[in-house]
Short mmCIF file of C-alpha atoms in Angstrom, two decimals:
data_model
loop_
_atom_site.label_atom_id
_atom_site.label_comp_id
_atom_site.label_asym_id
_atom_site.label_seq_id
_atom_site.Cartn_x
_atom_site.Cartn_y
_atom_site.Cartn_z
CA MET A 265 -264.14 -103.29 -44.42
CA ALA A 266 -264.74 -104.92 -41.04
CA CYS A 267 -262.67 -107.96 -40.21
CA SER A 268 -263.87 -111.20 -38.71
CA ASP A 269 -262.95 -112.11 -35.13
CA ALA A 270 -260.29 -114.51 -36.41
CA GLU A 271 -258.76 -111.89 -38.73
CA CYS A 272 -258.80 -109.19 -36.05
CA ASP A 273 -257.20 -111.59 -33.59
CA LEU A 274 -254.24 -112.04 -35.95
CA GLU A 275 -253.54 -108.31 -35.62
CA THR A 276 -252.08 -109.11 -32.20
CA VAL A 277 -249.70 -111.82 -33.47
CA PRO A 278 -246.23 -110.44 -34.31
CA LEU A 279 -244.76 -111.25 -37.70
CA ILE A 280 -241.95 -113.22 -36.07
CA ALA A 281 -244.51 -116.01 -35.59
CA LEU A 282 -244.06 -116.90 -39.27
CA ASN A 283 -241.38 -119.54 -39.72
CA VAL A 284 -238.87 -120.05 -42.53
CA THR A 285 -241.09 -122.24 -44.76
CA VAL A 286 -243.86 -119.65 -45.04
CA ARG A 287 -241.35 -116.84 -45.65
CA LYS A 288 -239.66 -118.80 -48.43
CA LYS A 289 -242.99 -119.50 -50.12
CA LEU A 290 -243.95 -115.83 -49.86
CA GLY A 291 -240.72 -115.09 -51.72
CA LEU A 292 -241.59 -117.57 -54.47
CA TYR A 293 -244.84 -115.69 -55.05
CA LEU A 294 -243.67 -112.11 -54.56
CA ASN A 295 -240.03 -111.96 -55.72
CA PRO A 296 -240.66 -112.35 -59.49
CA ARG A 297 -241.48 -109.10 -61.29
CA ASN A 298 -245.10 -109.35 -62.36
CA THR A 299 -246.86 -106.99 -64.75
CA VAL A 300 -250.28 -108.35 -63.79
CA ALA A 301 -250.22 -109.18 -60.07
CA ALA A 302 -248.71 -107.11 -57.25
CA ASP A 303 -245.15 -108.16 -56.37
CA TRP A 304 -242.86 -107.56 -53.38
CA MET A 305 -242.43 -103.86 -54.27
CA ALA A 306 -246.16 -103.23 -53.95
CA VAL A 307 -246.10 -105.01 -50.59
CA ALA A 308 -243.12 -102.90 -49.49
CA GLU A 309 -244.98 -99.70 -50.37
CA GLU A 310 -247.91 -100.80 -48.21
CA MET A 311 -245.41 -101.40 -45.40
CA ASP A 312 -244.33 -97.73 -45.75
CA PHE A 313 -240.87 -98.36 -47.15
CA THR A 314 -239.48 -95.40 -49.07
CA TYR A 315 -238.68 -95.36 -52.78
CA LEU A 316 -234.92 -95.33 -52.09
CA GLU A 317 -235.21 -98.27 -49.71
CA ILE A 318 -237.14 -100.29 -52.29
CA VAL A 319 -234.57 -99.46 -54.99
CA ASN A 320 -231.78 -100.73 -52.72
CA TYR A 321 -233.67 -103.92 -51.93
CA LYS A 322 -233.82 -104.74 -55.65
CA THR A 323 -230.15 -105.77 -55.46
CA THR A 324 -230.79 -108.43 -52.81
CA LYS A 325 -231.24 -112.11 -53.60
CA ASN A 326 -234.55 -112.42 -51.74
CA PRO A 327 -236.17 -108.98 -51.40
CA THR A 328 -239.34 -110.42 -49.87
CA ALA A 329 -237.36 -111.91 -46.99
CA VAL A 330 -235.50 -108.63 -46.53
CA ILE A 331 -238.62 -106.47 -46.29
CA LEU A 332 -240.24 -108.91 -43.86
CA ASP A 333 -237.16 -108.83 -41.60
CA GLU A 334 -236.84 -105.04 -41.87
CA TRP A 335 -240.54 -104.48 -41.24
CA GLN A 336 -240.68 -106.62 -38.10
CA ALA A 337 -237.49 -104.98 -36.78
CA ARG A 338 -238.63 -101.39 -37.24
CA THR A 339 -242.22 -101.42 -36.00
CA LYS A 340 -244.43 -103.27 -33.54
CA ASP A 341 -247.27 -102.85 -36.06
CA ALA A 342 -245.71 -105.65 -38.12
CA THR A 343 -248.23 -108.41 -37.42
CA VAL A 344 -249.51 -111.48 -39.22
CA GLY A 345 -252.94 -109.86 -39.50
CA LYS A 346 -251.49 -106.71 -41.06
CA LEU A 347 -249.55 -108.76 -43.62
CA LEU A 348 -252.70 -110.68 -44.57
CA SER A 349 -254.58 -107.37 -44.90
CA ILE A 350 -251.89 -106.06 -47.26
CA LEU A 351 -252.05 -109.18 -49.44
CA MET A 352 -255.84 -108.96 -49.49
CA LYS A 353 -255.75 -105.27 -50.43
CA LEU A 354 -253.34 -106.05 -53.28
CA GLU A 355 -255.66 -108.87 -54.42
CA ARG A 356 -253.04 -111.60 -54.00
CA ASN A 357 -255.72 -114.15 -53.25
CA ASP A 358 -253.52 -116.89 -54.73
CA VAL A 359 -250.98 -116.32 -51.96
CA LEU A 360 -253.66 -116.23 -49.27
CA GLU A 361 -255.32 -119.43 -50.47
CA ASP A 362 -252.08 -121.39 -50.80
CA LEU A 363 -250.38 -120.30 -47.58
CA ARG A 364 -253.25 -119.64 -45.17
CA HIS A 365 -253.18 -123.13 -43.65
CA GLN A 366 -249.43 -122.94 -43.00
CA ILE A 367 -249.75 -119.43 -41.61
CA ASP A 368 -252.49 -120.55 -39.23
CA GLU A 369 -250.31 -123.46 -38.13
CA ASP A 370 -247.35 -121.14 -37.42
CA VAL A 371 -249.65 -118.88 -35.41
CA ARG A 372 -250.96 -121.85 -33.43
CA ARG A 373 -247.43 -122.96 -32.55
CA TYR A 374 -246.43 -119.42 -31.60
CA ARG A 375 -249.41 -119.10 -29.27
CA GLU A 376 -248.68 -122.45 -27.66
CA LYS A 377 -245.12 -121.31 -26.97
CA ALA A 378 -246.31 -117.98 -25.62
CA ALA A 379 -248.84 -119.69 -23.35
CA GLU A 380 -246.22 -121.87 -21.67
CA PRO A 381 -245.38 -120.87 -18.08
CA PRO A 382 -242.57 -118.30 -17.90
CA VAL A 383 -239.14 -119.52 -16.95
CA GLN A 384 -238.61 -119.00 -13.21
CA VAL A 385 -235.80 -119.46 -10.74
CA PRO A 386 -236.78 -122.66 -8.86
CA VAL A 387 -234.90 -121.74 -5.67
CA VAL A 388 -235.66 -118.24 -4.41
CA ASP A 389 -232.32 -117.64 -2.71
CA SER A 390 -230.20 -119.04 -5.53
CA CYS A 391 -227.94 -116.48 -7.16
CA VAL A 392 -227.65 -118.56 -10.34
CA PRO A 393 -230.91 -118.88 -12.32
CA LEU A 394 -231.69 -122.46 -13.25
CA THR A 395 -233.96 -123.14 -16.20
CA SER A 396 -234.90 -126.09 -18.35
CA GLU A 397 -233.69 -125.71 -21.92
CA LYS A 398 -236.60 -127.86 -23.10
CA SER A 399 -239.12 -125.32 -21.87
CA GLY A 400 -237.83 -122.81 -24.42
CA ILE A 401 -237.02 -119.18 -23.80
CA THR A 402 -236.64 -117.81 -27.33
CA LEU A 403 -239.09 -118.00 -30.21
CA ARG A 404 -236.94 -120.34 -32.28
CA ASP A 405 -235.94 -122.80 -29.56
CA SER A 406 -236.44 -126.37 -30.72
CA PRO A 407 -239.21 -128.37 -28.98
CA GLU A 408 -236.65 -131.19 -28.70
CA GLY A 409 -234.51 -129.00 -26.50
CA ALA A 410 -231.80 -127.71 -28.88
CA PRO A 411 -231.26 -124.08 -27.80
CA GLU A 412 -231.09 -121.14 -30.18
CA LEU A 413 -227.58 -119.66 -30.11
CA PHE A 414 -226.49 -116.04 -30.57
CA ASP A 415 -223.35 -114.02 -31.31
CA ALA A 416 -224.28 -111.09 -29.07
CA PHE A 417 -226.85 -110.04 -26.48
CA ILE A 418 -228.13 -106.45 -26.73
CA CYS A 419 -229.01 -104.66 -23.49
CA TYR A 420 -231.00 -101.49 -24.17
CA CYS A 421 -233.78 -99.17 -23.06
CA GLN A 422 -237.17 -99.24 -24.85
CA SER A 423 -236.83 -95.57 -25.82
CA ASP A 424 -233.66 -96.39 -27.77
CA PHE A 425 -235.21 -99.07 -29.98
CA ASN A 426 -234.69 -97.00 -33.14
CA PHE A 427 -230.95 -97.18 -32.52
CA VAL A 428 -231.27 -100.92 -31.86
CA TYR A 429 -233.12 -101.32 -35.16
CA GLU A 430 -230.23 -99.66 -37.00
CA MET A 431 -227.78 -101.93 -35.16
CA ILE A 432 -229.82 -104.96 -36.28
CA ARG A 433 -229.69 -103.77 -39.87
CA GLN A 434 -225.95 -103.10 -39.81
CA LEU A 435 -224.86 -106.29 -38.03
CA GLU A 436 -227.40 -108.90 -39.17
CA GLN A 437 -228.25 -107.86 -42.72
CA THR A 438 -224.79 -106.94 -44.02
CA ASP A 439 -221.61 -108.95 -44.54
CA TYR A 440 -221.11 -109.21 -40.77
CA ARG A 441 -224.00 -111.74 -40.58
CA LEU A 442 -224.06 -111.69 -36.78
CA LYS A 443 -227.02 -113.14 -34.90
CA LEU A 444 -228.17 -110.73 -32.21
CA CYS A 445 -230.41 -111.50 -29.27
CA VAL A 446 -232.90 -108.63 -28.96
CA PHE A 447 -235.22 -109.13 -26.00
CA ASP A 448 -238.38 -107.63 -27.56
CA ARG A 449 -237.89 -109.56 -30.79
CA ASP A 450 -236.43 -112.94 -29.84
CA VAL A 451 -237.57 -113.81 -26.30
CA LEU A 452 -240.92 -115.42 -25.56
CA PRO A 453 -243.39 -113.07 -23.89
CA GLY A 454 -244.05 -113.41 -20.18
CA SER A 455 -240.45 -114.23 -19.29
CA CYS A 456 -238.61 -112.67 -16.36
CA VAL A 457 -236.09 -110.28 -17.89
CA TRP A 458 -233.30 -110.88 -15.36
CA THR A 459 -233.64 -114.66 -15.32
CA ILE A 460 -233.69 -114.87 -19.10
CA THR A 461 -230.77 -112.46 -19.48
CA SER A 462 -228.64 -114.62 -17.18
CA GLU A 463 -229.72 -117.77 -19.01
CA LEU A 464 -228.86 -116.36 -22.43
CA ILE A 465 -225.46 -115.04 -21.38
CA GLU A 466 -224.50 -118.19 -19.46
CA LYS A 467 -225.76 -120.98 -21.72
CA ARG A 468 -226.39 -119.68 -25.22
CA TRP A 469 -222.80 -119.18 -26.37
CA VAL A 470 -223.24 -115.42 -26.26
CA ILE A 471 -219.64 -114.22 -26.55
CA ARG A 472 -220.38 -110.51 -26.87
CA HIS A 473 -222.52 -108.28 -24.68
CA VAL A 474 -223.53 -104.88 -26.05
CA LEU A 475 -224.72 -102.36 -23.45
CA LEU A 476 -226.33 -99.23 -24.90
CA LEU A 477 -225.85 -96.36 -22.45
CA PHE A 478 -228.37 -93.62 -23.16
CA PRO A 479 -230.00 -91.21 -20.69
CA GLY A 480 -233.15 -93.36 -20.64
CA LEU A 481 -231.19 -96.35 -19.33
CA LEU A 482 -229.58 -94.47 -16.44
#
C-alpha cells in the first residue's frame, strides 16, 4: 500500500524523536496481554526480535519501552514512520488515533532542533571550543539551557556499531544503569564531531571515556 507524502516523510525521522510521554502511553496500550488486539509481542515480532529475546523481555516491567530502546539502538531502520506502519499493519488504530497528535508534535520539535545551526567554534584559532549550552547539542537538551549529562562518552568507528550496541545493552539496560553518550544516537545531526566531543567531555560531567580500538579506527 502506497504511503502519503507525510507518512513517507516520517520514514526519515529516527525513533529517538519520540519523547518519554509518548513512549509511556505506548506502554499503556501495548504492555497488557490482549487476546483480541495485538500487544507488544506482536510489535516486537514485526521489529524482527527473536523468540528468545521476546521471552526474556516478558520479565521486564515495561517491555514496550525495552523493545523501543533496543530497536533504536540496533538498527538505523528504527524510524517513527516504520513504527506507525507496524501499528497500522497490526490494526492498532486506537493507538494511532490517540497518540498521532503527540507523535506529530514530537517530530516537529525534533526537526526544529535538527534545523538549528550546528555548534561552531566562534574563534578559529582557539584551541578550546566555545559553545552556547542554550543552543543544544544533544537530542534531550532542555530548551531552557539545562544540559543533558552522561556517565561516559563512547568513541568508536562506524563499522564497530554492533559492538557499541551490545555495550549499550550491557551498561544501560542492566543493573549498571549507566547513561552513555553515543554520537550517532544522542547528538543532534549536523554538528562538528570534534567540537561536540570536546564540549561533551569538558562540560557534561562525563567522568569516563571509552575508546574502542578496532582496525577500522586505526
